[in-house]
Amino acid sequence: MDLHSGLPYWIIKNPLFDYYNPLKKDLETDIVIIGSGITGALMAHELCRTELECCVVDKRSIATGSSAASTALLQYEIDVPLCRMAEQIGEKNAVTAYRSCLQSISDIEAVLKETDIDADFERLPSIFYASDEKGVKLIEREYEIRKRYELPVELLNKGELHKRYKMRTYAGALLNRQSAQLDAYKAATQLFRYHIKKDHLQIFTYTKISSCEETPQGCRLKTKDDRTIRCKYVIVAAGFEAGQFLPEKVMKLTSTYALISHPIDNKDLWPEHSLIWETAEPYIYVRTSGNRIIIGGEDEDFNNPEARDELLREKTEKLEKKFHTLLPSVPFKAEMIWCGTFSTTKDGLPFIGTWPGTERIFFDLGYGGNGITFSMIGAQIISNLLQGKEDERKDVFGFGRIC
Ligand SMILES: Cc1cc2nc3c(=O)[nH]c(=O)nc-3n(C[C@H](O)[C@H](O)[C@H](O)COP(=O)(O)OP(=O)(O)OC[C@H]3O[C@@H](n4cnc5c(N)ncnc54)[C@H](O)[C@@H]3O)c2cc1C
């Protein structure tokens, strides 16, 4: 699958982790992680802290899938607002999902601190503004339910948004001060470097898994070059390409667009460099990286890479125009643009755990706008289950909700 095209900023900003190590002979190990993106990196990190032996396989170079294209905003707010999610899956589970995402941001921060990795992690506020009248009503309901469950949230009116943040909006917004951003490519590659050095973690790149089956003794994987890997457990961290390992389609693949500006004088940016997104669907979202601005959005309902790429110029113009309407005093000129495959689920939640009726093939699929926070949650749940520990979050994110 063509996961992204154009010029993703992160691969220009960071040196490529050029690690050529295809699997050349059959292998036997405890746990195989399929995928070396941010999910595989966080998963490997969690397992390296235990007594469990694992290795990673990837058909590409390390972390050059979706993680290299990610705009990497970290928010506890999920694509499906809490008030709507509560109607879909019940208030208790919806609140658990939101609280787990909130905790996940601190857990990602702790992982980077513990490994002494500088992946440009920054704590920032986040503004969720009402795009129209429907959005105003949504924000009122959302404020009420988040307040009730003591999730961090404040109300801002239109005047405050203009005065404090230079924003021209239809109405007010929700603000939370518990968001963050990072460089997901840097985080993933640095985590792998750390564990290769510290734990002799084996990573087999340019090794495509063509089949994966659960047997009474464990799991058997076949690579495209006809090598066999036998192991006790498999963890599928294959991102938007995981469909190959699932008995049924669980997610919808879509397309998304992103651009980064020329560097801008700091005095011209908005205060606090808060993350910004809106109630409209699909939504536009904005963050900074140093003194550049990143904008994303304009999602399309299809996943045909050629059709997706053809729209790149048109989407760039639309995103630039929306940004100018939102922050008219902030200069913005796109320098790099890119697009990628994306995925959503009906309830906005990821799929974490085993498929019902199986025991040894775990999935860590962080689908949706909170992909990275979900990856962290998945890594913890799967690590806990593999160690025989209970995890109260497992049913909220498990396949049981659709099977
Ligand atoms: C433009 C864009 C913006 C985004 N913005 C955000 C955001 O702001 N915040 C957020 O949280 N998330 C965001 N996301 C989503 C987020 O980037 C993803 O959820 C995350 O990167 C997924 O990481 P991953 O490791 O699961 O997948 P990937 O990074 O794609 O890694 C999966 C790996 O599995 C490997 N693989 C697949 N199949 C096989 C196989 N058969 N054999 C061997 N290897 C295989 C691939 O080669 C790949 O390297 C965005 C995504 C895009 C594209």
JSON list of N, CA and C in Angstrom, two decimals, residues 101-127:
[
{"chain": "A", "resi": 101, "resn": "CYS", "atom": "N", "xyz": [-6.91, 8.22, 27.29]},
{"chain": "A", "resi": 101, "resn": "CYS", "atom": "CA", "xyz": [-6.15, 9.08, 26.37]},
{"chain": "A", "resi": 101, "resn": "CYS", "atom": "C", "xyz": [-5.42, 10.18, 27.13]},
{"chain": "A", "resi": 102, "resn": "LEU", "atom": "N", "xyz": [-6.09, 10.72, 28.13]},
{"chain": "A", "resi": 102, "resn": "LEU", "atom": "CA", "xyz": [-5.46, 11.77, 28.94]},
{"chain": "A", "resi": 102, "resn": "LEU", "atom": "C", "xyz": [-4.20, 11.22, 29.63]},
{"chain": "A", "resi": 103, "resn": "GLN", "atom": "N", "xyz": [-4.34, 10.03, 30.21]},
{"chain": "A", "resi": 103, "resn": "GLN", "atom": "CA", "xyz": [-3.21, 9.41, 30.89]},
{"chain": "A", "resi": 103, "resn": "GLN", "atom": "C", "xyz": [-2.09, 9.07, 29.90]},
{"chain": "A", "resi": 104, "resn": "SER", "atom": "N", "xyz": [-2.50, 8.68, 28.70]},
{"chain": "A", "resi": 104, "resn": "SER", "atom": "CA", "xyz": [-1.54, 8.24, 27.69]},
{"chain": "A", "resi": 104, "resn": "SER", "atom": "C", "xyz": [-0.53, 9.34, 27.33]},
{"chain": "A", "resi": 105, "resn": "ILE", "atom": "N", "xyz": [-0.98, 10.59, 27.32]},
{"chain": "A", "resi": 105, "resn": "ILE", "atom": "CA", "xyz": [-0.06, 11.70, 26.98]},
{"chain": "A", "resi": 105, "resn": "ILE", "atom": "C", "xyz": [1.06, 11.76, 28.03]},
{"chain": "A", "resi": 106, "resn": "SER", "atom": "N", "xyz": [0.68, 11.62, 29.29]},
{"chain": "A", "resi": 106, "resn": "SER", "atom": "CA", "xyz": [1.70, 11.63, 30.36]},
{"chain": "A", "resi": 106, "resn": "SER", "atom": "C", "xyz": [2.59, 10.39, 30.24]},
{"chain": "A", "resi": 107, "resn": "ASP", "atom": "N", "xyz": [2.01, 9.27, 29.84]},
{"chain": "A", "resi": 107, "resn": "ASP", "atom": "CA", "xyz": [2.81, 8.04, 29.73]},
{"chain": "A", "resi": 107, "resn": "ASP", "atom": "C", "xyz": [3.82, 8.13, 28.58]},
{"chain": "A", "resi": 108, "resn": "ILE", "atom": "N", "xyz": [3.42, 8.76, 27.48]},
{"chain": "A", "resi": 108, "resn": "ILE", "atom": "CA", "xyz": [4.37, 8.95, 26.37]},
{"chain": "A", "resi": 108, "resn": "ILE", "atom": "C", "xyz": [5.50, 9.88, 26.84]},
{"chain": "A", "resi": 109, "resn": "GLU", "atom": "N", "xyz": [5.11, 10.92, 27.54]},
{"chain": "A", "resi": 109, "resn": "GLU", "atom": "CA", "xyz": [6.12, 11.86, 28.08]},
{"chain": "A", "resi": 109, "resn": "GLU", "atom": "C", "xyz": [7.10, 11.11, 28.99]},
{"chain": "A", "resi": 110, "resn": "ALA", "atom": "N", "xyz": [6.55, 10.21, 29.82]},
{"chain": "A", "resi": 110, "resn": "ALA", "atom": "CA", "xyz": [7.39, 9.46, 30.77]},
{"chain": "A", "resi": 110, "resn": "ALA", "atom": "C", "xyz": [8.34, 8.50, 30.03]},
{"chain": "A", "resi": 111, "resn": "VAL", "atom": "N", "xyz": [7.85, 7.88, 28.96]},
{"chain": "A", "resi": 111, "resn": "VAL", "atom": "CA", "xyz": [8.71, 6.96, 28.18]},
{"chain": "A", "resi": 111, "resn": "VAL", "atom": "C", "xyz": [9.90, 7.74, 27.61]},
{"chain": "A", "resi": 112, "resn": "LEU", "atom": "N", "xyz": [9.62, 8.93, 27.08]},
{"chain": "A", "resi": 112, "resn": "LEU", "atom": "CA", "xyz": [10.70, 9.72, 26.46]},
{"chain": "A", "resi": 112, "resn": "LEU", "atom": "C", "xyz": [11.69, 10.21, 27.54]},
{"chain": "A", "resi": 113, "resn": "LYS", "atom": "N", "xyz": [11.16, 10.54, 28.69]},
{"chain": "A", "resi": 113, "resn": "LYS", "atom": "CA", "xyz": [12.00, 11.01, 29.79]},
{"chain": "A", "resi": 113, "resn": "LYS", "atom": "C", "xyz": [12.91, 9.87, 30.28]},
{"chain": "A", "resi": 114, "resn": "GLU", "atom": "N", "xyz": [12.29, 8.73, 30.47]},
{"chain": "A", "resi": 114, "resn": "GLU", "atom": "CA", "xyz": [12.99, 7.55, 31.01]},
{"chain": "A", "resi": 114, "resn": "GLU", "atom": "C", "xyz": [14.12, 7.11, 30.08]},
{"chain": "A", "resi": 115, "resn": "THR", "atom": "N", "xyz": [13.90, 7.26, 28.77]},
{"chain": "A", "resi": 115, "resn": "THR", "atom": "CA", "xyz": [14.92, 6.82, 27.79]},
{"chain": "A", "resi": 115, "resn": "THR", "atom": "C", "xyz": [15.81, 7.98, 27.36]},
{"chain": "A", "resi": 116, "resn": "ASP", "atom": "N", "xyz": [15.54, 9.16, 27.92]},
{"chain": "A", "resi": 116, "resn": "ASP", "atom": "CA", "xyz": [16.31, 10.36, 27.62]},
{"chain": "A", "resi": 116, "resn": "ASP", "atom": "C", "xyz": [16.30, 10.69, 26.11]},
{"chain": "A", "resi": 117, "resn": "ILE", "atom": "N", "xyz": [15.12, 10.54, 25.52]},
{"chain": "A", "resi": 117, "resn": "ILE", "atom": "CA", "xyz": [14.98, 10.81, 24.09]},
{"chain": "A", "resi": 117, "resn": "ILE", "atom": "C", "xyz": [14.32, 12.18, 23.89]},
{"chain": "A", "resi": 118, "resn": "ASP", "atom": "N", "xyz": [14.98, 13.01, 23.09]},
{"chain": "A", "resi": 118, "resn": "ASP", "atom": "CA", "xyz": [14.40, 14.31, 22.77]},
{"chain": "A", "resi": 118, "resn": "ASP", "atom": "C", "xyz": [13.67, 14.18, 21.42]},
{"chain": "A", "resi": 119, "resn": "ALA", "atom": "N", "xyz": [12.35, 13.96, 21.49]},
{"chain": "A", "resi": 119, "resn": "ALA", "atom": "CA", "xyz": [11.57, 13.82, 20.26]},
{"chain": "A", "resi": 119, "resn": "ALA", "atom": "C", "xyz": [10.67, 15.05, 20.09]},
{"chain": "A", "resi": 120, "resn": "ASP", "atom": "N", "xyz": [11.17, 16.21, 20.52]},
{"chain": "A", "resi": 120, "resn": "ASP", "atom": "CA", "xyz": [10.44, 17.48, 20.40]},
{"chain": "A", "resi": 120, "resn": "ASP", "atom": "C", "xyz": [9.06, 17.41, 21.06]},
{"chain": "A", "resi": 121, "resn": "PHE", "atom": "N", "xyz": [8.96, 16.63, 22.15]},
{"chain": "A", "resi": 121, "resn": "PHE", "atom": "CA", "xyz": [7.70, 16.56, 22.89]},
{"chain": "A", "resi": 121, "resn": "PHE", "atom": "C", "xyz": [7.49, 17.90, 23.59]},
{"chain": "A", "resi": 122, "resn": "GLU", "atom": "N", "xyz": [6.32, 18.48, 23.40]},
{"chain": "A", "resi": 122, "resn": "GLU", "atom": "CA", "xyz": [6.00, 19.76, 24.04]},
{"chain": "A", "resi": 122, "resn": "GLU", "atom": "C", "xyz": [4.59, 19.72, 24.60]},
{"chain": "A", "resi": 123, "resn": "ARG", "atom": "N", "xyz": [4.41, 20.18, 25.81]},
{"chain": "A", "resi": 123, "resn": "ARG", "atom": "CA", "xyz": [3.08, 20.32, 26.41]},
{"chain": "A", "resi": 123, "resn": "ARG", "atom": "C", "xyz": [2.46, 21.62, 25.93]},
{"chain": "A", "resi": 124, "resn": "LEU", "atom": "N", "xyz": [1.24, 21.59, 25.42]},
{"chain": "A", "resi": 124, "resn": "LEU", "atom": "CA", "xyz": [0.59, 22.78, 24.89]},
{"chain": "A", "resi": 124, "resn": "LEU", "atom": "C", "xyz": [-0.91, 22.73, 25.16]},
{"chain": "A", "resi": 125, "resn": "PRO", "atom": "N", "xyz": [-1.56, 23.89, 25.20]},
{"chain": "A", "resi": 125, "resn": "PRO", "atom": "CA", "xyz": [-3.02, 23.85, 25.28]},
{"chain": "A", "resi": 125, "resn": "PRO", "atom": "C", "xyz": [-3.62, 23.49, 23.92]},
{"chain": "A", "resi": 126, "resn": "SER", "atom": "N", "xyz": [-4.90, 23.14, 23.93]},
{"chain": "A", "resi": 126, "resn": "SER", "atom": "CA", "xyz": [-5.57, 22.80, 22.68]},
{"chain": "A", "resi": 126, "resn": "SER", "atom": "C", "xyz": [-6.92, 23.51, 22.64]},
{"chain": "A", "resi": 127, "resn": "ILE", "atom": "N", "xyz": [-7.23, 24.08, 21.47]},
{"chain": "A", "resi": 127, "resn": "ILE", "atom": "CA", "xyz": [-8.49, 24.81, 21.30]},
{"chain": "A", "resi": 127, "resn": "ILE", "atom": "C", "xyz": [-9.38, 24.07, 20.31]}
]
